[in-house]
Coordinates of N, CA, C and O in Angstrom, one line a residue:
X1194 N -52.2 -91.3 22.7 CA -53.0 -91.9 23.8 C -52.1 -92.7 24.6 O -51.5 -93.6 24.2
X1195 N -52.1 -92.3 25.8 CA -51.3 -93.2 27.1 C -52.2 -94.3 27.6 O -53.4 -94.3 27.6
X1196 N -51.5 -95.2 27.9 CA -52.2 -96.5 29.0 C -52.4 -95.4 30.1 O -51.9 -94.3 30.4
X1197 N -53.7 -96.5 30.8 CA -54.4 -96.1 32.0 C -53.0 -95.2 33.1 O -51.9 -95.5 32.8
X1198 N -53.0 -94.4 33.9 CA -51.7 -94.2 34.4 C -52.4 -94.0 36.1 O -53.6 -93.6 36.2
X1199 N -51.6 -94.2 37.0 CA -52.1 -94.4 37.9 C -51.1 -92.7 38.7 O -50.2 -92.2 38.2
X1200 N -51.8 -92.3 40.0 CA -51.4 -91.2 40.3 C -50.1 -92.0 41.4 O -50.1 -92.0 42.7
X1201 N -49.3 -92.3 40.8 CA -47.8 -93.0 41.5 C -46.7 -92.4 40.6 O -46.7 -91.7 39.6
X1202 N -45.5 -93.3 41.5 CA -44.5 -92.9 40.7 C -43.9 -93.1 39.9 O -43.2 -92.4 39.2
X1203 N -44.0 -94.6 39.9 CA -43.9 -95.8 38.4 C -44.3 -95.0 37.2 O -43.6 -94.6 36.3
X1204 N -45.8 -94.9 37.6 CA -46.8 -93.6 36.3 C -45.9 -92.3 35.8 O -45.7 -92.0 34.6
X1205 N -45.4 -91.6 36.9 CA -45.1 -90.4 36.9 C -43.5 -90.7 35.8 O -43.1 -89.9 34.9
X1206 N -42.9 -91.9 36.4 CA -41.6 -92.1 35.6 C -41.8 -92.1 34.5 O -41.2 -91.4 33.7
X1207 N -43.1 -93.6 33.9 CA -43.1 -93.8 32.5 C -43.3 -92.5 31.8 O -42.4 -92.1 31.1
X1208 N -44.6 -91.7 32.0 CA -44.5 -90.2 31.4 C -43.7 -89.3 31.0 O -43.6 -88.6 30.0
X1209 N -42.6 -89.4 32.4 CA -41.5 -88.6 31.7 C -40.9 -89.4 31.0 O -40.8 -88.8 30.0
X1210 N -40.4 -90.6 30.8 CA -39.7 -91.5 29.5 C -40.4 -91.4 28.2 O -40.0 -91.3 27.1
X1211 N -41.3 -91.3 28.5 CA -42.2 -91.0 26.5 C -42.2 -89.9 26.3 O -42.5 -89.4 25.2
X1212 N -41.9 -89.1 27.3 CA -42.7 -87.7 27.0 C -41.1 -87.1 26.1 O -40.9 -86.2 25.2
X1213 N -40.1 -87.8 26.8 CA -38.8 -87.5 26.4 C -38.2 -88.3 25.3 O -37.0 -88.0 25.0
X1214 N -38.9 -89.6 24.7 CA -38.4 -90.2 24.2 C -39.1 -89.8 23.0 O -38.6 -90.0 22.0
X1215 N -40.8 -88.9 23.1 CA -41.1 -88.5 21.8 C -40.1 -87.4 21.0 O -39.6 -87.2 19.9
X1216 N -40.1 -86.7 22.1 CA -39.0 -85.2 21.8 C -37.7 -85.4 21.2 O -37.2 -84.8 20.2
X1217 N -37.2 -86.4 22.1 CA -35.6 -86.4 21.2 C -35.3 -87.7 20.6 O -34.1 -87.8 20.3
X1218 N -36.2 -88.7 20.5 CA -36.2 -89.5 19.3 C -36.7 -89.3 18.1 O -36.1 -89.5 17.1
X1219 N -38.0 -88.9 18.3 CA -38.8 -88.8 17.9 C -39.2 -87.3 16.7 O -39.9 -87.2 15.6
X1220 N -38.5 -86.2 17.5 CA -38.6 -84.8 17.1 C -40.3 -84.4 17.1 O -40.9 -83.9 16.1
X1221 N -40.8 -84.8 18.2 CA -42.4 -84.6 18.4 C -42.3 -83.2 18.9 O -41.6 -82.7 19.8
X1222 N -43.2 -82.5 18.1 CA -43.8 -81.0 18.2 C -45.6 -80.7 18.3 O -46.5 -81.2 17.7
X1223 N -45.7 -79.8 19.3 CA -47.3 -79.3 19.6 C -47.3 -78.6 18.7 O -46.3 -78.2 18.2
X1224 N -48.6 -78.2 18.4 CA -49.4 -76.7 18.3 C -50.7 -76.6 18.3 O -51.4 -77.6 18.5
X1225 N -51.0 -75.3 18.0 CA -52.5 -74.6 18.5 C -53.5 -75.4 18.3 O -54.6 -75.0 18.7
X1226 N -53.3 -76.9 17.3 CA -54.5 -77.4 16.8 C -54.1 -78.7 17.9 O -54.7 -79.7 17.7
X1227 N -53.4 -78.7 18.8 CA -53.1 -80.0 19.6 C -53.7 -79.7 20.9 O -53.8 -78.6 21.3
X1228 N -54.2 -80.9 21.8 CA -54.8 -80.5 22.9 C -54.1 -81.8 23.9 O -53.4 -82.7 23.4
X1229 N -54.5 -81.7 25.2 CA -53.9 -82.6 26.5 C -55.2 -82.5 26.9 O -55.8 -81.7 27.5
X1230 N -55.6 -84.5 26.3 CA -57.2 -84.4 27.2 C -56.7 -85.4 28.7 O -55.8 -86.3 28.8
X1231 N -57.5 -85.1 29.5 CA -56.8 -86.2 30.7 C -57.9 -87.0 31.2 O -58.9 -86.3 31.1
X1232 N -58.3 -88.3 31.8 CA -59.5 -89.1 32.2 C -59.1 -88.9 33.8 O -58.0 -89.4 34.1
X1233 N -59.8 -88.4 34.6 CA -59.7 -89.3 35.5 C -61.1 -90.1 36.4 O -62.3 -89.8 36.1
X1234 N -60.9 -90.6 36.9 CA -61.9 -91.9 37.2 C -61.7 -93.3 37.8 O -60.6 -93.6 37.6
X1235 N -62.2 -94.1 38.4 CA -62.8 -95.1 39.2 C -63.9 -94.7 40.2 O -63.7 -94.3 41.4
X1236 N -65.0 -94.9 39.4 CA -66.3 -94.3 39.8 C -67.3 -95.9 40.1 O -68.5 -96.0 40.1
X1237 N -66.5 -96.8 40.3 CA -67.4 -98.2 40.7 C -68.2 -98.0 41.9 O -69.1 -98.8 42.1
X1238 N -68.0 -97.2 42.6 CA -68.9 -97.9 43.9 C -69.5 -97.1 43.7 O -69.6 -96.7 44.9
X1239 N -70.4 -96.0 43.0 CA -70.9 -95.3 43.1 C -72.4 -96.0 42.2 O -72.1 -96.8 41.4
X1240 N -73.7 -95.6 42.4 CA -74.8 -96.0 41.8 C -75.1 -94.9 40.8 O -74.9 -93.7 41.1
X1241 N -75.6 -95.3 39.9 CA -76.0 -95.0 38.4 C -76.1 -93.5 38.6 O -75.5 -92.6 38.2
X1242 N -77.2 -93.6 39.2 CA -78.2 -92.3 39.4 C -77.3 -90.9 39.9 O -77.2 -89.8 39.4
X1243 N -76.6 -91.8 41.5 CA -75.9 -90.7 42.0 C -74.6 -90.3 41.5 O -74.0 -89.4 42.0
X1244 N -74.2 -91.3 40.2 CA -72.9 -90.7 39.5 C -73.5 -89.8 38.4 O -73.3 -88.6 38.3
X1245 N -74.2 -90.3 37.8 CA -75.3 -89.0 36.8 C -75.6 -87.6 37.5 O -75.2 -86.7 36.8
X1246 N -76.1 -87.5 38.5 CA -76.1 -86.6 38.9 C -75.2 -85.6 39.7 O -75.4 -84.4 39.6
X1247 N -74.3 -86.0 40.4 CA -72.5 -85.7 40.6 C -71.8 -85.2 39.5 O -71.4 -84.0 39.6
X1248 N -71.7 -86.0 38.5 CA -71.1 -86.1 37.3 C -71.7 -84.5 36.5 O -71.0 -83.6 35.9
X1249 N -72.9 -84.5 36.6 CA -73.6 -83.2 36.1 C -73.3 -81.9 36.7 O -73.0 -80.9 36.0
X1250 N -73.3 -81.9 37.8 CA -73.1 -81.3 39.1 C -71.7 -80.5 39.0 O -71.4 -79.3 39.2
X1251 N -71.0 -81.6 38.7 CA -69.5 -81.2 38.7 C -69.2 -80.6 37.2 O -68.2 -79.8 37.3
X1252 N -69.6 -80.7 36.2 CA -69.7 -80.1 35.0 C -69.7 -78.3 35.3 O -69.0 -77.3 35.3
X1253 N -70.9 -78.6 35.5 CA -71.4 -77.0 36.0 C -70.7 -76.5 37.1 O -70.8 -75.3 37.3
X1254 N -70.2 -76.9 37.7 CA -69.3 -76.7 39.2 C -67.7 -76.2 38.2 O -66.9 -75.3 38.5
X1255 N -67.7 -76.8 37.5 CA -66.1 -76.2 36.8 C -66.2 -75.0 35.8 O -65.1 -74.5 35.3
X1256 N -67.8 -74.5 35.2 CA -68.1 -73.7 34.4 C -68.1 -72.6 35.6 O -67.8 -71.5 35.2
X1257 N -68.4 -72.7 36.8 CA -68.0 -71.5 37.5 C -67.0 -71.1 38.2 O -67.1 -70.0 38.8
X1258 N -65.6 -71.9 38.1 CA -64.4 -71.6 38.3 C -63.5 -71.8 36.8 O -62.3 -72.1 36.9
X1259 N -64.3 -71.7 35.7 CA -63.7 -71.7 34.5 C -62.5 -69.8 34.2 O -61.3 -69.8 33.9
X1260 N -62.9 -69.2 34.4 CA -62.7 -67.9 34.2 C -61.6 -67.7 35.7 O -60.4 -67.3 35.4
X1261 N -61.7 -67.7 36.7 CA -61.1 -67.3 37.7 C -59.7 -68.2 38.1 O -58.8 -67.8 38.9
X1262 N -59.7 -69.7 37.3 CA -58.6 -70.8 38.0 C -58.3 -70.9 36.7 O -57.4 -70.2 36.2
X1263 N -59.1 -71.8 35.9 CA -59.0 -72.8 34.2 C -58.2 -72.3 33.7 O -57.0 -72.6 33.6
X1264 N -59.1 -71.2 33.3 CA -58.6 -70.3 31.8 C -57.7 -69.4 32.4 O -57.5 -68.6 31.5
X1265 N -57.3 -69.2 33.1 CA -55.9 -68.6 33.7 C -54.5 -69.4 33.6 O -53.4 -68.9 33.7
X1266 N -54.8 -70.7 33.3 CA -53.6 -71.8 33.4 C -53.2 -72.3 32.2 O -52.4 -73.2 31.9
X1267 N -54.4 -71.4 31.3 CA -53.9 -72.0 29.8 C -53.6 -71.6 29.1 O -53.1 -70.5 29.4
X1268 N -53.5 -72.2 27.5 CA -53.4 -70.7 26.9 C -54.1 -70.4 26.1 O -55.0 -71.3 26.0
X1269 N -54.2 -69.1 25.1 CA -55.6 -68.3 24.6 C -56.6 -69.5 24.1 O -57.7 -69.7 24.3
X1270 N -55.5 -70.3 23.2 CA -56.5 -71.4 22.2 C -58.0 -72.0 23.2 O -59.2 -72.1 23.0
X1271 N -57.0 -72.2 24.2 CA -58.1 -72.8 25.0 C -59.1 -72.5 26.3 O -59.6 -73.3 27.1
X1272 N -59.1 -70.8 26.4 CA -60.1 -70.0 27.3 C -61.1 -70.4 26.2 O -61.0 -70.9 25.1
X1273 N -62.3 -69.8 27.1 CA -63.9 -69.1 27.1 C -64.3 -70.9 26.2 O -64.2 -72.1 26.3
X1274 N -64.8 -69.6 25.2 CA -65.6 -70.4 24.3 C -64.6 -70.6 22.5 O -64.8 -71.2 21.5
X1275 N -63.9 -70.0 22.9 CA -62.5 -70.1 21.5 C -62.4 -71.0 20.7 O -61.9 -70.9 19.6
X1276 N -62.9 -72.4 21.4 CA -62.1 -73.6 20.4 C -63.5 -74.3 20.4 O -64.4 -74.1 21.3
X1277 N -63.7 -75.1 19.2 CA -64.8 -76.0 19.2 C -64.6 -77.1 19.9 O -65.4 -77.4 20.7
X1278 N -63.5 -77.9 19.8 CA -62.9 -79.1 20.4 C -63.2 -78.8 22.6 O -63.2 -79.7 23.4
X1279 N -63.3 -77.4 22.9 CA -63.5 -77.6 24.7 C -64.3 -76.0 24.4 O -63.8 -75.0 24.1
X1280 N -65.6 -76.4 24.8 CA -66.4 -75.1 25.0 C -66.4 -74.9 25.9 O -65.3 -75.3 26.1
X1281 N -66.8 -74.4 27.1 CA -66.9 -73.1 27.9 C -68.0 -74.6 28.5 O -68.4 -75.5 27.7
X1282 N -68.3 -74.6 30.1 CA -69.3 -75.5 30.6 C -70.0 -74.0 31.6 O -71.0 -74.2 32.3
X1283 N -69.4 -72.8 31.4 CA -70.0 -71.9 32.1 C -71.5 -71.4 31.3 O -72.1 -70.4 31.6
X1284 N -72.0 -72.3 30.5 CA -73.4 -71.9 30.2 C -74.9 -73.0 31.3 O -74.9 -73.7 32.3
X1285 N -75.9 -72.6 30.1 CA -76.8 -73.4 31.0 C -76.6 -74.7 30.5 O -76.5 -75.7 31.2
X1286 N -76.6 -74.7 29.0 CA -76.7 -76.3 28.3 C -75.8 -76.6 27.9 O -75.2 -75.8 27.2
X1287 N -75.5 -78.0 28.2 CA -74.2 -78.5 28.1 C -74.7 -80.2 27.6 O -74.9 -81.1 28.4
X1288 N -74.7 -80.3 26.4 CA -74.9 -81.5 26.3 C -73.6 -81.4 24.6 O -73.2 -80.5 23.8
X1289 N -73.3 -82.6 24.8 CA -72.1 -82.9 23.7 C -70.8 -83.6 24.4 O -70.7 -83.7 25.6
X1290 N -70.0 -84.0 23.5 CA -68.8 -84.3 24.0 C -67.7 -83.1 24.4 O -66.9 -83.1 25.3
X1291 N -67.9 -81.8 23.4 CA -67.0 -81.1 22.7 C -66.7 -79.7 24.0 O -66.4 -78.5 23.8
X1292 N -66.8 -80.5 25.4 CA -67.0 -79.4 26.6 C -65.3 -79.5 27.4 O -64.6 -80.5 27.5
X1293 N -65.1 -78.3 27.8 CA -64.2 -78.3 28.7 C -63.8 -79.8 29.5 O -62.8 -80.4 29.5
X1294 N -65.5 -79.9 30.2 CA -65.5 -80.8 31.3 C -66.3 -82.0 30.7 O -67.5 -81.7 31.1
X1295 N -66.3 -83.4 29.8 CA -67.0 -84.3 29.2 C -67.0 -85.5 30.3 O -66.1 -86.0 30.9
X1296 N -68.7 -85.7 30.4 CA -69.2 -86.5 31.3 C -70.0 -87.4 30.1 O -71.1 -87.9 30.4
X1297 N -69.5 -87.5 29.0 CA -70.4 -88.8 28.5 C -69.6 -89.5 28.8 O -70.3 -90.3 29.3
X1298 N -68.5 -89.9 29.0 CA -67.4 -91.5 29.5 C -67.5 -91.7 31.2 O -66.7 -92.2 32.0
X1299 N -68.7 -91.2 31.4 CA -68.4 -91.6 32.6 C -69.3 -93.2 33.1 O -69.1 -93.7 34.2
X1300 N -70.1 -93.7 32.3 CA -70.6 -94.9 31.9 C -69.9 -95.9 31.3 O -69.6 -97.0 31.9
X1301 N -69.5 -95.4 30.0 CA -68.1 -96.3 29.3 C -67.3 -96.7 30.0 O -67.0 -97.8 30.4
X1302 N -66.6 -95.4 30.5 CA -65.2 -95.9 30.8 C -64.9 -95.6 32.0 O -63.8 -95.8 32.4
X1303 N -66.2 -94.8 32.9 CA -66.0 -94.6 34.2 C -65.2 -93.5 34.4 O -64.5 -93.6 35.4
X1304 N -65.0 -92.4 33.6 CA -64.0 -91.4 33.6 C -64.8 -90.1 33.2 O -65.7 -90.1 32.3
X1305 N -64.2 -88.7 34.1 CA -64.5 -87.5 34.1 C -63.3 -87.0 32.7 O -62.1 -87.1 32.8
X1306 N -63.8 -86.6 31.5 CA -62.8 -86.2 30.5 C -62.6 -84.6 31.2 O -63.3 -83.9 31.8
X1307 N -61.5 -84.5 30.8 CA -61.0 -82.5 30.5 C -60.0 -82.5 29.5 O -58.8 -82.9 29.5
X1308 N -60.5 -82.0 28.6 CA -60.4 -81.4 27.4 C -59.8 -80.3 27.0 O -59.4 -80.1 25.9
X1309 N -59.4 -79.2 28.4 CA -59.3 -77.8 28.4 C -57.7 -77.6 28.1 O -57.4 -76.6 27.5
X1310 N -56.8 -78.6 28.5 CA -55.3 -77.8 28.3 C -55.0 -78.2 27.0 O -55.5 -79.1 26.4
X1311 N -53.9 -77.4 26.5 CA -53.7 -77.3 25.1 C -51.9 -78.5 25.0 O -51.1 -78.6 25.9
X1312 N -52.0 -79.0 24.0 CA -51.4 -80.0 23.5 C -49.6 -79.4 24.3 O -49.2 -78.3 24.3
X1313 N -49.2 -80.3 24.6 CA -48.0 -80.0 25.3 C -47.3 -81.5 25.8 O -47.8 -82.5 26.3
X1314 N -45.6 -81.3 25.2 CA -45.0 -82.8 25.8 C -43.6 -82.2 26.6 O -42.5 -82.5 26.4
X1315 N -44.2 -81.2 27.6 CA -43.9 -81.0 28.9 C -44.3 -81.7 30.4 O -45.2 -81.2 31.1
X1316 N -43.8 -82.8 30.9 CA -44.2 -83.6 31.5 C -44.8 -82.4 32.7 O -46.0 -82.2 32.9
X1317 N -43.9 -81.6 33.2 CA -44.3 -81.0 34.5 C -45.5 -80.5 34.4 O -46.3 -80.7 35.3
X1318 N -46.0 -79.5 32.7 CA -47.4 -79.0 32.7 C -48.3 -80.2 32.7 O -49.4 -79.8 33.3
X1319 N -48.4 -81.4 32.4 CA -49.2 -82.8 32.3 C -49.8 -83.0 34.0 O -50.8 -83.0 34.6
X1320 N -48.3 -83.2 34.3 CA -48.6 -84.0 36.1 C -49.1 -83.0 36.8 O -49.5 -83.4 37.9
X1321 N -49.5 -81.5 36.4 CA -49.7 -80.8 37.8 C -51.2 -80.5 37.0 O -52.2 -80.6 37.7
X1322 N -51.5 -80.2 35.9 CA -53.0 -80.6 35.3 C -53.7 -81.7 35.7 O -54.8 -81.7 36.1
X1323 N -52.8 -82.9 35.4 CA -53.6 -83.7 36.6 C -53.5 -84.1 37.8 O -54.0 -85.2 38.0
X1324 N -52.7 -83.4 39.0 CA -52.7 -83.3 40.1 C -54.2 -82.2 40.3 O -55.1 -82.6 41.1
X1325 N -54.2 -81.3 39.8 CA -55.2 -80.5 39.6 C -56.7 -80.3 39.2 O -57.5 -79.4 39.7
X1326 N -56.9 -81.3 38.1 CA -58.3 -82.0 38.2 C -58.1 -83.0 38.7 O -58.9 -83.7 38.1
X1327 N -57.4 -83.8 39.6 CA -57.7 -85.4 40.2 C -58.3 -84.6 41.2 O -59.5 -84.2 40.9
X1328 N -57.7 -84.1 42.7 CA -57.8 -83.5 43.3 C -59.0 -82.7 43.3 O -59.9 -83.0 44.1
X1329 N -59.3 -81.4 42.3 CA -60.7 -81.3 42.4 C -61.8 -82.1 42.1 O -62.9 -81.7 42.4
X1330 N -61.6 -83.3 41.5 CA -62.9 -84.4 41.3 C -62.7 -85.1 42.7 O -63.7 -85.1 43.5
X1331 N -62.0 -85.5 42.9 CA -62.1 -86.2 44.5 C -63.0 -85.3 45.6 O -64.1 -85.7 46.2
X1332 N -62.1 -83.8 45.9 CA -62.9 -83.6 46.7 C -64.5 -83.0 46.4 O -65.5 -83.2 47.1
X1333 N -64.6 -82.4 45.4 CA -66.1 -82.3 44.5 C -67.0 -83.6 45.6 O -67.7 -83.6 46.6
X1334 N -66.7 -84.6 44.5 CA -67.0 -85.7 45.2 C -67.6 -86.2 46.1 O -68.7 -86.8 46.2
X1335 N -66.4 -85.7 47.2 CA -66.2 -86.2 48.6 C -67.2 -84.8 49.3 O -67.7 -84.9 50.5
X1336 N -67.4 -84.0 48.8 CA -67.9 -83.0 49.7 C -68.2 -81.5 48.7 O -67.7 -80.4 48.8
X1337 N -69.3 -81.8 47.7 CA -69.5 -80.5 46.8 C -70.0 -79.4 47.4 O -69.8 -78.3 46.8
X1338 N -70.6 -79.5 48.6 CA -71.0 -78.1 49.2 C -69.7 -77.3 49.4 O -70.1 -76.1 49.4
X1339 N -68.6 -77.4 49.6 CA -67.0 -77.2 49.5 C -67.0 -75.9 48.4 O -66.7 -74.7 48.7
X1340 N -67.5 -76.5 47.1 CA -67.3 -75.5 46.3 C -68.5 -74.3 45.8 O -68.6 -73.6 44.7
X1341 N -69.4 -74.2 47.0 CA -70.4 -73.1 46.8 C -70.3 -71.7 46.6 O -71.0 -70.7 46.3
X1342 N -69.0 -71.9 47.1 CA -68.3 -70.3 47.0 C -67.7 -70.3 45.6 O -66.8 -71.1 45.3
X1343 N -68.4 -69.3 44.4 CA -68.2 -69.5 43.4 C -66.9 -68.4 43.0 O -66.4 -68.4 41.9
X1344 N -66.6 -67.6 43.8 CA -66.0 -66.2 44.0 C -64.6 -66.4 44.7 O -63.7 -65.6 44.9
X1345 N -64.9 -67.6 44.9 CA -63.3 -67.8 45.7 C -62.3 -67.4 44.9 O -62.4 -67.4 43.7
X1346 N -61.5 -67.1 45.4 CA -60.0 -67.0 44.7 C -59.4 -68.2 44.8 O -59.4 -69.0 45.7
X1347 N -58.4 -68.1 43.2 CA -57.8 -69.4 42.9 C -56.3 -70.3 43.9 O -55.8 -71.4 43.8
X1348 N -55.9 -69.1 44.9 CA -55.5 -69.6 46.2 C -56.3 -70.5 47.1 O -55.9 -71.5 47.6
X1349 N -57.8 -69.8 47.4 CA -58.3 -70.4 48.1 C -59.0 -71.8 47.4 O -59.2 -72.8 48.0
X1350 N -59.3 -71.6 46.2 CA -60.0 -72.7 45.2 C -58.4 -73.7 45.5 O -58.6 -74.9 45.8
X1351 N -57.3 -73.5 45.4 CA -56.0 -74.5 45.6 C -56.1 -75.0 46.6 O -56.2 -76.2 46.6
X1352 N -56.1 -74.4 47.5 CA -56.3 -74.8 49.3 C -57.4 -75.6 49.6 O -57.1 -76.6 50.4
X1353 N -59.1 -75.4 49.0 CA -59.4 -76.3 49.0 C -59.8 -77.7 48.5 O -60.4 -78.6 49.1
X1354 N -59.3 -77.5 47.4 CA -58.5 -79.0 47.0 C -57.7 -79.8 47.6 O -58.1 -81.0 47.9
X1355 N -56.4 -79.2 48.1 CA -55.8 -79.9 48.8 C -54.6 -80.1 47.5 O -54.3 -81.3 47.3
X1356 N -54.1 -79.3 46.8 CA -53.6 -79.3 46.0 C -51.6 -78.8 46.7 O -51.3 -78.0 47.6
X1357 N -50.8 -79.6 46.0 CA -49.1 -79.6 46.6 C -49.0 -78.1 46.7 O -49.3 -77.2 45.9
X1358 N -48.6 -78.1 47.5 CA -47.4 -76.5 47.5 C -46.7 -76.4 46.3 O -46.9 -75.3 45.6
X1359 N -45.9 -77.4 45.7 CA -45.5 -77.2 44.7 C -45.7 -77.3 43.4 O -44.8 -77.1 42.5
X1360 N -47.4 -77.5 43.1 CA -47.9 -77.5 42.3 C -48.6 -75.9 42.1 O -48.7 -75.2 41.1
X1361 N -49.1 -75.4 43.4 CA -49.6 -74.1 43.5 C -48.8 -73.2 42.9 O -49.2 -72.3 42.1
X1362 N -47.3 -73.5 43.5 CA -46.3 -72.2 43.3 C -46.1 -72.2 42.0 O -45.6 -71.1 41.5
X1363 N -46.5 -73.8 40.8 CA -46.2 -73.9 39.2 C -46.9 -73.2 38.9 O -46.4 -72.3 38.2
X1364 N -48.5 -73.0 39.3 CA -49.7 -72.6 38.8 C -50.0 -71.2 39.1 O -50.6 -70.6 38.3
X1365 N -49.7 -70.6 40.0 CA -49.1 -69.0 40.3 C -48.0 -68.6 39.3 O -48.3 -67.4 38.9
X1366 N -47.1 -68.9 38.9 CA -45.9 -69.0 38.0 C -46.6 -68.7 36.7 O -46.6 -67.6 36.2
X1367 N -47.4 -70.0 36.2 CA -47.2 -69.9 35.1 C -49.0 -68.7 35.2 O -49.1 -67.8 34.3
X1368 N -49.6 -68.8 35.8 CA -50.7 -67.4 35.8 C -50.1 -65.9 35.7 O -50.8 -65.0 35.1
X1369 N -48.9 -65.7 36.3 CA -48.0 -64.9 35.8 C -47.6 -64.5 34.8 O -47.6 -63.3 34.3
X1370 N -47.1 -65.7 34.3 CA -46.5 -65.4 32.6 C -47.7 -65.6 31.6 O -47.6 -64.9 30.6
X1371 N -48.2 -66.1 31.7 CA -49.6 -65.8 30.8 C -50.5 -64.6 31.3 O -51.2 -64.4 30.3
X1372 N -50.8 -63.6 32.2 CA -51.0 -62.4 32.1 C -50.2 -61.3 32.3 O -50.7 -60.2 32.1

């Protein structure tokens, strides 16, 4: 578990310092039972109701680009419905913690959980996962009619996020090498 980290560079530094200091101090190793959950959040000015319902919104909003963006960027452990620890939010009912996209912390701790990428102490796969959901929770957010095109392609679902060039060209890369 990391301290709060902020989307800067300070943040981005310490990350890679632990992330390197577990590995070759450390001799820290993933595997298939390991996951990369990430929070993002500061949801204060928002009122109860209208973050409940956003918050829901956006759940189901990522169960329909689960299959076409998600589960394209991961790997097997953590498509569909595979793992108990991140189910699938592409159904109707979605109540539990154990979802792709977990919206019970968003009261606690003010934070949208994702659950979906698989354990890794690769800083670059970390920062562009959450360049990747920050980015789509903002604009969600900021403008969910945005994402009514459920069919979009995951260029165009990049584009409109507003997601780096060089985070696209990682995420094209590594969609490559995983199919």
């Amino acid at each position: 578990t990391s301290p709060i980290l902020k989307w800067d560079d300070a943040s981005k530094t310490e990350l890679r310092t632990v992330l390197n200091l577990i590995t070759t101090e450390f001799g820290g190793k993933v595997n298939v039972t390991c996951g990369t959950h990430i929070h993002v959040g500061n949801f204060c000015n928002m009122q109860s109701r209208d973050l409940f319902n956003k918050s829901s919104s956006f759940q189901r909003n990522y169960g329909y680009f689960e299959q076409c963006v998600f589960d394209r960027l991961v790997s097997p452990s953590r498509r569909g419905n595979g793992n108990h620890y991140c189910q699938s939010c592409d159904t109707s009912s979605i109540s539990g913690r154990y979802y792709k996209i977990n919206t019970q912390n968003i009261f606690g701790f003010g934070t949208i959980e994702n659950r979906q990428h698989q354990g890794t102490l690769e800083a670059k796969k970390i920062l562009s996962w959450m360049e990747l959901n920050g980015k789509y929770i903002l604009a969600f957010f900021k403008d969910a009619s945005r994402f009514s095109d459920h069919g979009m392609s995951m260029r165009t679902f990049f584009q409109t996020i507003g997601l780096s060039e060089e985070t696209q060209q990682f995420f094209f890369s590594r969609d490559s090498a995983l199919h």
